[in-house]
PDB file of C-alpha atoms and ligand atoms in Angstrom:
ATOM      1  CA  UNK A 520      79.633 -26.431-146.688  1.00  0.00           C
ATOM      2  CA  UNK A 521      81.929 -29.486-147.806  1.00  0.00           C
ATOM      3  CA  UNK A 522      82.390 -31.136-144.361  1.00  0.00           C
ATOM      4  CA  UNK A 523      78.700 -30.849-143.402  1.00  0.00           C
ATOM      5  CA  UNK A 524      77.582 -34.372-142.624  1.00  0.00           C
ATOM      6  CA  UNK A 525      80.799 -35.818-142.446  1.00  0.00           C
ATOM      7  CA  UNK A 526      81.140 -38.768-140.201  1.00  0.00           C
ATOM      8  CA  UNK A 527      82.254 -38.080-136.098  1.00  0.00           C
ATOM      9  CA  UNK A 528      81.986 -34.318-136.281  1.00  0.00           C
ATOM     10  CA  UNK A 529      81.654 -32.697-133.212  1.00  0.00           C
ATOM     11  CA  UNK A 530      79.175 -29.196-133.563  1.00  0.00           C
ATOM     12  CA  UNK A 531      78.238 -26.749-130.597  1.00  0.00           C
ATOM     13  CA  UNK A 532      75.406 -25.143-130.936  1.00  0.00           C
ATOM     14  CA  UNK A 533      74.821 -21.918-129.312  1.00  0.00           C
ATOM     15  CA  UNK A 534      71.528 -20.508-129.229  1.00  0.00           C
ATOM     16  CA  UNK A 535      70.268 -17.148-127.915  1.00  0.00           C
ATOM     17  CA  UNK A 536      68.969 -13.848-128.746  1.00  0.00           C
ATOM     18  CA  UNK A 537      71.706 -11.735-128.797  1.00  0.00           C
ATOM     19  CA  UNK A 538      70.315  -8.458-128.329  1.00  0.00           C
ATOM     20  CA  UNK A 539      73.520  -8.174-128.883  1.00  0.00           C
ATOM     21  CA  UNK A 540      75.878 -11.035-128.921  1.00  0.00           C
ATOM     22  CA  UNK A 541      78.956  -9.911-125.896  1.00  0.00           C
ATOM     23  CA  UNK A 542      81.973 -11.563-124.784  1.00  0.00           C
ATOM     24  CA  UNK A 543      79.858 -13.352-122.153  1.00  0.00           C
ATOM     25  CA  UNK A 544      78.714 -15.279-125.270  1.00  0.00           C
ATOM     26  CA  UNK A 545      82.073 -15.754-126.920  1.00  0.00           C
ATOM     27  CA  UNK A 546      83.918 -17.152-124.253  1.00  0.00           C
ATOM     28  CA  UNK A 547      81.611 -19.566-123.190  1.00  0.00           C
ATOM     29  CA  UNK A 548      81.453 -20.865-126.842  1.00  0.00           C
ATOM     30  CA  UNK A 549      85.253 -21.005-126.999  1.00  0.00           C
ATOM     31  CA  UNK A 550      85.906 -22.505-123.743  1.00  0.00           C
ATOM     32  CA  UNK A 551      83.430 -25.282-123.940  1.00  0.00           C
ATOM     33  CA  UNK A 552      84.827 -26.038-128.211  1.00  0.00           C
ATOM     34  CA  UNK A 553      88.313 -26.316-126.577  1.00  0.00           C
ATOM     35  CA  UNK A 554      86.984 -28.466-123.634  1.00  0.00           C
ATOM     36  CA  UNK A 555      84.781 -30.740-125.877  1.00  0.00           C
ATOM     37  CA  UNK A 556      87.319 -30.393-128.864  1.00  0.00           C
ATOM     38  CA  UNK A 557      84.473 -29.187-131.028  1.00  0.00           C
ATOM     39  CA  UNK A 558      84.745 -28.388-134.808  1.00  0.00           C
ATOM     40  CA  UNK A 559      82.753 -26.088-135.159  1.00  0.00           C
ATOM     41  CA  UNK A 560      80.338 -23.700-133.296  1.00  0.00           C
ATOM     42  CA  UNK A 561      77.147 -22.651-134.793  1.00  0.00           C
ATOM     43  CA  UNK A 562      75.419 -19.488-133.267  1.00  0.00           C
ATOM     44  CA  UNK A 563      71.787 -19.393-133.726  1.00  0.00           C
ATOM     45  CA  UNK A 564      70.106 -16.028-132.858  1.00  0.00           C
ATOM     46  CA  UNK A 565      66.297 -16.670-131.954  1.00  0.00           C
ATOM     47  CA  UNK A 566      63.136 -16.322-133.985  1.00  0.00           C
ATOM     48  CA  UNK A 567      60.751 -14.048-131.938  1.00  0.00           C
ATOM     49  CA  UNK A 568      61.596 -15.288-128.536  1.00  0.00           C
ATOM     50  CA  UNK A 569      59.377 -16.908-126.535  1.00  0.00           C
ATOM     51  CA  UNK A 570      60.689 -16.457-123.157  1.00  0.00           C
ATOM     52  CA  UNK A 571      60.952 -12.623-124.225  1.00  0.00           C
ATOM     53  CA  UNK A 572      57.394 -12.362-125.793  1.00  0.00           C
ATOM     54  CA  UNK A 573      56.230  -9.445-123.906  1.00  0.00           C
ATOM     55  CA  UNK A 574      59.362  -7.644-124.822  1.00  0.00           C
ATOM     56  CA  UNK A 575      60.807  -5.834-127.393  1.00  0.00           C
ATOM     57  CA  UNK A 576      63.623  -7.498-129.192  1.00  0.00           C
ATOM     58  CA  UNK A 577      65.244  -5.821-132.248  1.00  0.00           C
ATOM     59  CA  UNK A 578      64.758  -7.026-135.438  1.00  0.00           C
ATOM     60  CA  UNK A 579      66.010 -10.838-136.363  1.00  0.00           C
ATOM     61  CA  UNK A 580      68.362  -8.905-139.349  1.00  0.00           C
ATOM     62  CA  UNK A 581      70.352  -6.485-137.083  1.00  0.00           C
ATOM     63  CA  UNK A 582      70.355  -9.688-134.391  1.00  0.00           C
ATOM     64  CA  UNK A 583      71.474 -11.725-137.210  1.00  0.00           C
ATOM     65  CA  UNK A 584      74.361  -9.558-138.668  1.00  0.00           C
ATOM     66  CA  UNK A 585      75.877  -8.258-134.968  1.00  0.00           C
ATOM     67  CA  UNK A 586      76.138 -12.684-134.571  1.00  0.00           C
ATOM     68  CA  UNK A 587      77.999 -12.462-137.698  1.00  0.00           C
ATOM     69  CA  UNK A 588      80.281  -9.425-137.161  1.00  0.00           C
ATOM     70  CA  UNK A 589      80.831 -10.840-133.876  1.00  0.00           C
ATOM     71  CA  UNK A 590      82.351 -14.669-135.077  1.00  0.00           C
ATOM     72  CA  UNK A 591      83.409 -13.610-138.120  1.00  0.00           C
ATOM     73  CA  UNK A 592      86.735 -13.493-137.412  1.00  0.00           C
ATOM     74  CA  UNK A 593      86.897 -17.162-135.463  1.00  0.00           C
ATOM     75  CA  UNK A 594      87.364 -19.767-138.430  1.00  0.00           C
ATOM     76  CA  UNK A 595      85.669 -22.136-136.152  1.00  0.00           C
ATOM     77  CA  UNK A 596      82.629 -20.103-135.620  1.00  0.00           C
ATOM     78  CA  UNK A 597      79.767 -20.135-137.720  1.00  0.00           C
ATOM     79  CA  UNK A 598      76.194 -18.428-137.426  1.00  0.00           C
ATOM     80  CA  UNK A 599      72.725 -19.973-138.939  1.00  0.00           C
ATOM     81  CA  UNK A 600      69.950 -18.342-139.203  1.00  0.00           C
ATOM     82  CA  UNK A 601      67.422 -21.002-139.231  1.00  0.00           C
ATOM     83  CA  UNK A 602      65.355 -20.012-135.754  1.00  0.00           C
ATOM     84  CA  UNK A 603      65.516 -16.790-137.857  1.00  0.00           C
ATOM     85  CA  UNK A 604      64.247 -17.899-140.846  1.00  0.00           C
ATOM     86  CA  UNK A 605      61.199 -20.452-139.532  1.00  0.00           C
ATOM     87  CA  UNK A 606      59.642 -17.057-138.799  1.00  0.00           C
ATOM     88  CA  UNK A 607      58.093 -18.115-135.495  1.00  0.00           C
ATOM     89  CA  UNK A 608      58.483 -18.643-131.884  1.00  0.00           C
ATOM     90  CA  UNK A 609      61.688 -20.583-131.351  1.00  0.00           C
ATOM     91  CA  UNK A 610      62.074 -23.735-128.750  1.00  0.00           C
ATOM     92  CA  UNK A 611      65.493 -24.994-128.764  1.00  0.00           C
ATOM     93  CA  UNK A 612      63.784 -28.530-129.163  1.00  0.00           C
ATOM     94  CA  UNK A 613      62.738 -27.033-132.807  1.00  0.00           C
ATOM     95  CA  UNK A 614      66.705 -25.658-133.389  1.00  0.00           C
ATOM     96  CA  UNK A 615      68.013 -29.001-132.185  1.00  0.00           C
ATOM     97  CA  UNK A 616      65.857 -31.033-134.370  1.00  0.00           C
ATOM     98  CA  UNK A 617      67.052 -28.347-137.924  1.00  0.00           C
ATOM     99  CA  UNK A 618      70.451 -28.785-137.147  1.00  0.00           C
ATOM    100  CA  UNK A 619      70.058 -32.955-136.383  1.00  0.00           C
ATOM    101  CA  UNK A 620      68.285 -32.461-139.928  1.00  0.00           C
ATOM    102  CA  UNK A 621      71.071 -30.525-141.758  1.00  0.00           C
ATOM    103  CA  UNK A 622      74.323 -32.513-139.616  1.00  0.00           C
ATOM    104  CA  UNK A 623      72.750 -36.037-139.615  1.00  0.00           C
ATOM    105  CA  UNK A 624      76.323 -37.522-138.575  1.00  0.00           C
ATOM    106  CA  UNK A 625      77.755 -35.389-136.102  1.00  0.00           C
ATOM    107  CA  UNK A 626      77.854 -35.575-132.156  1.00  0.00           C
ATOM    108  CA  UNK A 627      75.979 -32.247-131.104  1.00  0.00           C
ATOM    109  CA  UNK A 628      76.636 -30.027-128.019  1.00  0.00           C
ATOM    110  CA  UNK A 629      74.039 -27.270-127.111  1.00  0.00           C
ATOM    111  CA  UNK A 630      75.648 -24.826-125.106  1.00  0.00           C
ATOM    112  CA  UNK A 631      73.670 -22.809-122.246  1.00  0.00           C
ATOM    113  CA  UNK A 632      74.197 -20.415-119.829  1.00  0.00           C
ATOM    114  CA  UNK A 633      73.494 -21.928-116.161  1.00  0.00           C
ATOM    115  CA  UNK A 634      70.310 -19.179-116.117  1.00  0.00           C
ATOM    116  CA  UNK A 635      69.019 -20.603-119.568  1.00  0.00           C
ATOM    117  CA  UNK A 636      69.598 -24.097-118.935  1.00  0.00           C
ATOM    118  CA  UNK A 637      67.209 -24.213-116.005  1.00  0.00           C
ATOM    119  CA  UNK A 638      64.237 -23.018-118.079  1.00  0.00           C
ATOM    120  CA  UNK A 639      64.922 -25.296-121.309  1.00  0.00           C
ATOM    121  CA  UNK A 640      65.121 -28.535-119.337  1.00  0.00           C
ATOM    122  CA  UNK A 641      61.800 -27.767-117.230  1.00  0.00           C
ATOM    123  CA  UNK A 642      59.554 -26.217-119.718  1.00  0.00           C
ATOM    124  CA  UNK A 643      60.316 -28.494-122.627  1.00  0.00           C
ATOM    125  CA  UNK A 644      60.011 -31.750-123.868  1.00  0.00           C
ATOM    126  CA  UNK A 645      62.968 -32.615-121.881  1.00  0.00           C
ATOM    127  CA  UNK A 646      63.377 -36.229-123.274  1.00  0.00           C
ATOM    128  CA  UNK A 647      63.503 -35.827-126.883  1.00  0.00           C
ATOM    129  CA  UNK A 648      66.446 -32.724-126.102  1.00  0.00           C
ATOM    130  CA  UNK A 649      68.481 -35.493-124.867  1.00  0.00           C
ATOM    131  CA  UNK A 650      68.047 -37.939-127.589  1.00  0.00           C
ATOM    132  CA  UNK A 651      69.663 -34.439-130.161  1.00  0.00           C
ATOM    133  CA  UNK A 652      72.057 -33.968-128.186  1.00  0.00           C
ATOM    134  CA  UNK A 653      74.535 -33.264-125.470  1.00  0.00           C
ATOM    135  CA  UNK A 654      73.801 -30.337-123.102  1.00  0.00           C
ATOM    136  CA  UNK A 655      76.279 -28.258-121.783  1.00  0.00           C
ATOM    137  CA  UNK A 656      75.728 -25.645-118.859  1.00  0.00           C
ATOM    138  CA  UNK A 657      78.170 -22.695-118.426  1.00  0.00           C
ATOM    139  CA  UNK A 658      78.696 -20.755-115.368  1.00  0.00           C
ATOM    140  CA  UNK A 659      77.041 -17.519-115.189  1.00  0.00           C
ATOM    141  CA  UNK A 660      78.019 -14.890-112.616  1.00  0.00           C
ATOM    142  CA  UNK A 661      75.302 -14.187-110.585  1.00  0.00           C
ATOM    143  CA  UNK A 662      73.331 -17.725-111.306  1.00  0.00           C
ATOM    144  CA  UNK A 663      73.827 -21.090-109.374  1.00  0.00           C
ATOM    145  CA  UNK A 664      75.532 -23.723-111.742  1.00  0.00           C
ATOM    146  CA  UNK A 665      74.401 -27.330-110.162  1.00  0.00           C
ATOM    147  CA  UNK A 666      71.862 -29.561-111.787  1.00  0.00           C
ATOM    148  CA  UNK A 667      69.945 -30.661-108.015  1.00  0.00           C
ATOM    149  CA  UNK A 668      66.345 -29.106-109.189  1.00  0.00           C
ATOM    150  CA  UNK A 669      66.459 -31.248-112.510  1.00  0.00           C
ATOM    151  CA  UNK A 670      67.958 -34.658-110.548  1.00  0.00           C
ATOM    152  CA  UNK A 671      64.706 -35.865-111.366  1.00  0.00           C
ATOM    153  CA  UNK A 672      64.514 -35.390-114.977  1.00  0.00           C
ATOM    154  CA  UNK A 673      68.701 -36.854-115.108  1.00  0.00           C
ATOM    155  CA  UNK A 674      67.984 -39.537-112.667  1.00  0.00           C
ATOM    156  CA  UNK A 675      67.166 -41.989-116.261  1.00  0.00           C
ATOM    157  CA  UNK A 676      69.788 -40.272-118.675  1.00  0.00           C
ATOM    158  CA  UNK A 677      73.477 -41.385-119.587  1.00  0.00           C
ATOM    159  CA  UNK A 678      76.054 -39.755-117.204  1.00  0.00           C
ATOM    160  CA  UNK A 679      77.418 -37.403-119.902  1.00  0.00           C
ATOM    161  CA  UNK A 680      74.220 -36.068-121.248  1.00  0.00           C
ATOM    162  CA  UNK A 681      74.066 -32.576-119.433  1.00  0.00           C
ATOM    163  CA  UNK A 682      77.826 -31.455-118.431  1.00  0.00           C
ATOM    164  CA  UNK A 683      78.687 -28.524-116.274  1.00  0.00           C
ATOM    165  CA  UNK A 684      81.303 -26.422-116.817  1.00  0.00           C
ATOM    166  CA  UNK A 685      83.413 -23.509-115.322  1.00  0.00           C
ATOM    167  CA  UNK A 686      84.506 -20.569-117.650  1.00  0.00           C
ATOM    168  CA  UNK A 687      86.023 -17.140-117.098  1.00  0.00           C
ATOM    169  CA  UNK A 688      83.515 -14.978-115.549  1.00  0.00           C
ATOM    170  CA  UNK A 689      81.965 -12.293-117.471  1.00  0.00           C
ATOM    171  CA  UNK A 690      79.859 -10.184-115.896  1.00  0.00           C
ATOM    172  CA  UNK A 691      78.402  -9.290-118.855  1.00  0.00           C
ATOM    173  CA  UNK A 692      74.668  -8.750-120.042  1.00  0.00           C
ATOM    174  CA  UNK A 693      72.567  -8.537-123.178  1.00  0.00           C
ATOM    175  CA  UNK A 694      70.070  -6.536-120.993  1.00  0.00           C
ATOM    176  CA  UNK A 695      73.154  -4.123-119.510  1.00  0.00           C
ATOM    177  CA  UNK A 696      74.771  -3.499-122.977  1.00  0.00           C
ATOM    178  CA  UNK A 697      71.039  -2.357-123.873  1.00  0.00           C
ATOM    179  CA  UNK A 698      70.743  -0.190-120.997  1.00  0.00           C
ATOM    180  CA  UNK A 699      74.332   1.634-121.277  1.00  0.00           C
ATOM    181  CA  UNK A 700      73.866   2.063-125.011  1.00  0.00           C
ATOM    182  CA  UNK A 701      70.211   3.395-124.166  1.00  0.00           C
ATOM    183  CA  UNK A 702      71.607   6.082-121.464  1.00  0.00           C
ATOM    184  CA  UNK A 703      75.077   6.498-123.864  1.00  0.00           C
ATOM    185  CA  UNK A 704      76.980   5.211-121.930  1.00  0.00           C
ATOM    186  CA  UNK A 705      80.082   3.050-123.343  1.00  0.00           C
ATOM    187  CA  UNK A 706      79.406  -0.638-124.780  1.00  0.00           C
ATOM    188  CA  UNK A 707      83.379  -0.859-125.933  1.00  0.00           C
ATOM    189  CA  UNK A 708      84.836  -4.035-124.278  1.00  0.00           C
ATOM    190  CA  UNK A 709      81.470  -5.484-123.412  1.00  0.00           C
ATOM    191  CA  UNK A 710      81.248  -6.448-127.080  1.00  0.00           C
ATOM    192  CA  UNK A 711      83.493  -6.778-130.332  1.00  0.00           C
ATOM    193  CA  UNK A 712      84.533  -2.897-131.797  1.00  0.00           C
ATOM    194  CA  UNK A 713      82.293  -4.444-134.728  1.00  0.00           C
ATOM    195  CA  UNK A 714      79.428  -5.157-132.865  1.00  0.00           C
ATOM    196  CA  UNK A 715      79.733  -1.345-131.111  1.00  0.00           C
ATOM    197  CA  UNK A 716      79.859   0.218-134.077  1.00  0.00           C
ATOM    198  CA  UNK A 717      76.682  -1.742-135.788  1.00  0.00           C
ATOM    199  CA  UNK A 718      75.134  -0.553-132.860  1.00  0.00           C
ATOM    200  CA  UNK A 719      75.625   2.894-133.233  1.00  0.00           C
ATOM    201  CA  UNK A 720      75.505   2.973-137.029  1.00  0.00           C
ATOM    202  CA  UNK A 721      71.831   1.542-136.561  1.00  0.00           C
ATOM    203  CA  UNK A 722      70.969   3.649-133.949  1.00  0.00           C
ATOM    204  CA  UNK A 723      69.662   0.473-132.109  1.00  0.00           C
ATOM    205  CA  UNK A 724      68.510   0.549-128.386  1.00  0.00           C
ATOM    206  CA  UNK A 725      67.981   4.558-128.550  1.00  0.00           C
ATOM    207  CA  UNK A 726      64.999   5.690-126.691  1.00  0.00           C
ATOM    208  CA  UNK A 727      62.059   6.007-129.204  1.00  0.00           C
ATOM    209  CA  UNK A 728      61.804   9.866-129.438  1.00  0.00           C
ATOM    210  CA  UNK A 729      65.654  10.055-128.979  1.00  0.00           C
ATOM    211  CA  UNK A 730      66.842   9.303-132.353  1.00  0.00           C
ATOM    212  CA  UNK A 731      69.437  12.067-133.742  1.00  0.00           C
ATOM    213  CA  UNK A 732      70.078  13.456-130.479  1.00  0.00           C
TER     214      UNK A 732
HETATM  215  P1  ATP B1732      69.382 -10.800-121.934  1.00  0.00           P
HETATM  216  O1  ATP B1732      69.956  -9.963-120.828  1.00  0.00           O
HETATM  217  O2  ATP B1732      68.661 -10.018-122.988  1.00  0.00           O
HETATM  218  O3  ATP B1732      68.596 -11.992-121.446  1.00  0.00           O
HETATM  219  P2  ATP B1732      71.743 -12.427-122.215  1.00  0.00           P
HETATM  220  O4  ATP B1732      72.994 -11.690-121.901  1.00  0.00           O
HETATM  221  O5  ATP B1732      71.184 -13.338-121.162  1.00  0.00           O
HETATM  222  O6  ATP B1732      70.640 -11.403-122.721  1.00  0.00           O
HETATM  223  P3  ATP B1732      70.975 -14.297-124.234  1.00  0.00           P
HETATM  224  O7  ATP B1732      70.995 -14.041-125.708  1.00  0.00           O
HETATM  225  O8  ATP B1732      69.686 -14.294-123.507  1.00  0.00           O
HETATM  226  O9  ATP B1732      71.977 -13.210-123.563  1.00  0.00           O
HETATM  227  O10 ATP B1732      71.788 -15.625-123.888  1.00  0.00           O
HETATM  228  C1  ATP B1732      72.165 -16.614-124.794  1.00  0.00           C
HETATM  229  C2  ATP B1732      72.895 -17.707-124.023  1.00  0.00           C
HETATM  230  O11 ATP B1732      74.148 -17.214-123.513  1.00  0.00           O
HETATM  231  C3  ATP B1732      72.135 -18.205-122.790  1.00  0.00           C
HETATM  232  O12 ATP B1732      72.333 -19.588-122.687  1.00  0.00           O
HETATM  233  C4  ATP B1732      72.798 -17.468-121.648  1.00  0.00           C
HETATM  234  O13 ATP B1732      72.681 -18.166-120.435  1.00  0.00           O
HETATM  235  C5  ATP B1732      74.250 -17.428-122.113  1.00  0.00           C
HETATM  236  N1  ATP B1732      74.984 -16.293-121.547  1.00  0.00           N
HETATM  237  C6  ATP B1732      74.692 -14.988-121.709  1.00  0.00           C
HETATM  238  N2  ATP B1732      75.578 -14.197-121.078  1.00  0.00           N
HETATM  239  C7  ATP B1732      76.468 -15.018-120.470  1.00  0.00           C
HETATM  240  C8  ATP B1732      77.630 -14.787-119.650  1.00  0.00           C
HETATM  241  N3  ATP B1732      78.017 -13.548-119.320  1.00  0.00           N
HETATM  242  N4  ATP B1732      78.313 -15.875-119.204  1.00  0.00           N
HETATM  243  C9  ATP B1732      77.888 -17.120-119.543  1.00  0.00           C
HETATM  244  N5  ATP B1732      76.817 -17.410-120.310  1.00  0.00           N
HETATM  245  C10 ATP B1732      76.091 -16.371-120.778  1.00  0.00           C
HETATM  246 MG1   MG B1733      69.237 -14.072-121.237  1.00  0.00          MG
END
C-alpha cells in the first residue's frame, strides 16, 4: 500500500477472533476511527488463540475471509492476516510489535472490548503495550467499562495511553451467533448478509454429525 509508513498516520488496530466478525465488532471500530479521526482500521483475526486454547475455533482461512467480507465494503477498513500467518499462539504484544514493524511512522490505536481489555493489560507485558501504542477500551453490554483494577499498572503512564469510550450497544456475541447458527436459528442482522451467507455456504458451526441435514 502507497501511504503505508507515511508520516502522522493514525491506524486502529482491531484484533480478535472473529468466530465470526458481527456488528458488535464493526461499530466499535467505526465509532472509535471517527472519535480518534483514524485513517485506517486494520482487523487482525487471531492465530490459534490463546485465551481460547481449549476450544475449538474454526479454521484461520474461513476466520480470515468472513473479516474480509465483513470490511470490504468500508474504504477505511482493512484486514491483515499476520497473527494468521505467524502460525502460532497470538499475544497482542506480538500483533502490536508486526504492525509497529510494517507502519514505523504512524500513531497506533488498539481497540478492545471492555471484557478483552481487562485480560491483555494483566496477563501481558503490560509496559512494552504502552510504548506500541494507544489503547482504547469500548463498552461492552454486559461488562463493566472503568479502568480501577489496572490503576496500578496506569498510575506511571501518560494520561492518554488507555482511553475509554462509550459506543452504541450491541448485544451481540461471537459465542451467540455460533450457538443460533448451531441450533438454525437466524444469524441475519447479527452479522453482514455476506458474512451469513459464508456461514452457511461453509456449513460452519453445524454440529459434527449434522452436516447435510
Ligand atoms: P466470543 O464470544 O467467541 O468470545 P466475541 O464476540 O467476544 O467472541 P472476539 O473476537 O472475542 O468476539 O472479540 C474481539 C474484540 O471485539 C474484543 O476486544 C471484544 O471485547 C470486542 N467485542 C466483541 N463483541 C463486542 C460488542 N458487542 N461490543 C463491543 N465490543 C465487542
Ligand atoms: Mg470474546
Amino acid at each position: 500500500m502507497q501511504e503505508t509508513g507515511r508520516r502522522g498516520r493514525k491506524l486502529g488496530v482491531m484484533g480478535g477472533t472473529f468466530d465470526p466478525i458481527h456488528h458488535g465488532h464493526l461499530v466499535a471500530a467505526s465509532e472509535v476511527a471517527n472519535r480518534f479521526e483514524l485513517d485506517e482500521v486494520i482487523f487482525v483475526p487471531t492465530g490459534q488463540p490463546w485465551q481460547k486454547a481449549d476450544k475449538q475455533v474454526s479454521p484461520a482461512e474461513d476466520r480470515y475471509l468472513m473479516t474480509v467480507i465483513a470490511t470490504a465494503s468500508n474504504p477505511r477498513f482493512s484486514v491483515s492476516r499476520a497473527d494468521i500467518d505467524r502460525g502460532k499462539v497470538t499475544y497482542t504484544v506480538d500483533t502490536l510489535r508486526e504492525m509497529r514493524s510494517q507502519h514505523p511512522d504512524a500513531e497506533l490505536y488498539f481497540i478492545t472490548g471492555a471484557d478483552a481489555l481487562a485480560n491483555i493489560l494483566t496477563w501481558q507485558d503490560w509496559a512494552e503495550l504502552f510504548e506500541l501504542a494507544r489503547f482504547v477500551g469500548v463498552s461492552r453490554p454486559g461488562y463493566e467499562l472503568n479502568t480501577d483494577h489496572l490503576e496500578e499498572h496506569l498510575r506511571d503512564l501518560p494520561a492518554d495511553a488507555v482511553t475509554m469510550v462509550e459506543i452504541p450497544a450491541l448485544a451481540i456475541s461471537s459465542s451467540e451467533c455460533r450457538r443460533r447458527a448451531a441450533e438454525n436459528r437466524p444469524v441475519w442482522y447479527l452479522v453482514p448478509d455476506g458474512v451469513v451467507q459464508y456461514i452457511s455456504k461453509r456449513h460452519l458451526y453445524v454440529p459434527a454429525g449434522a452436516e447435510g441435514s
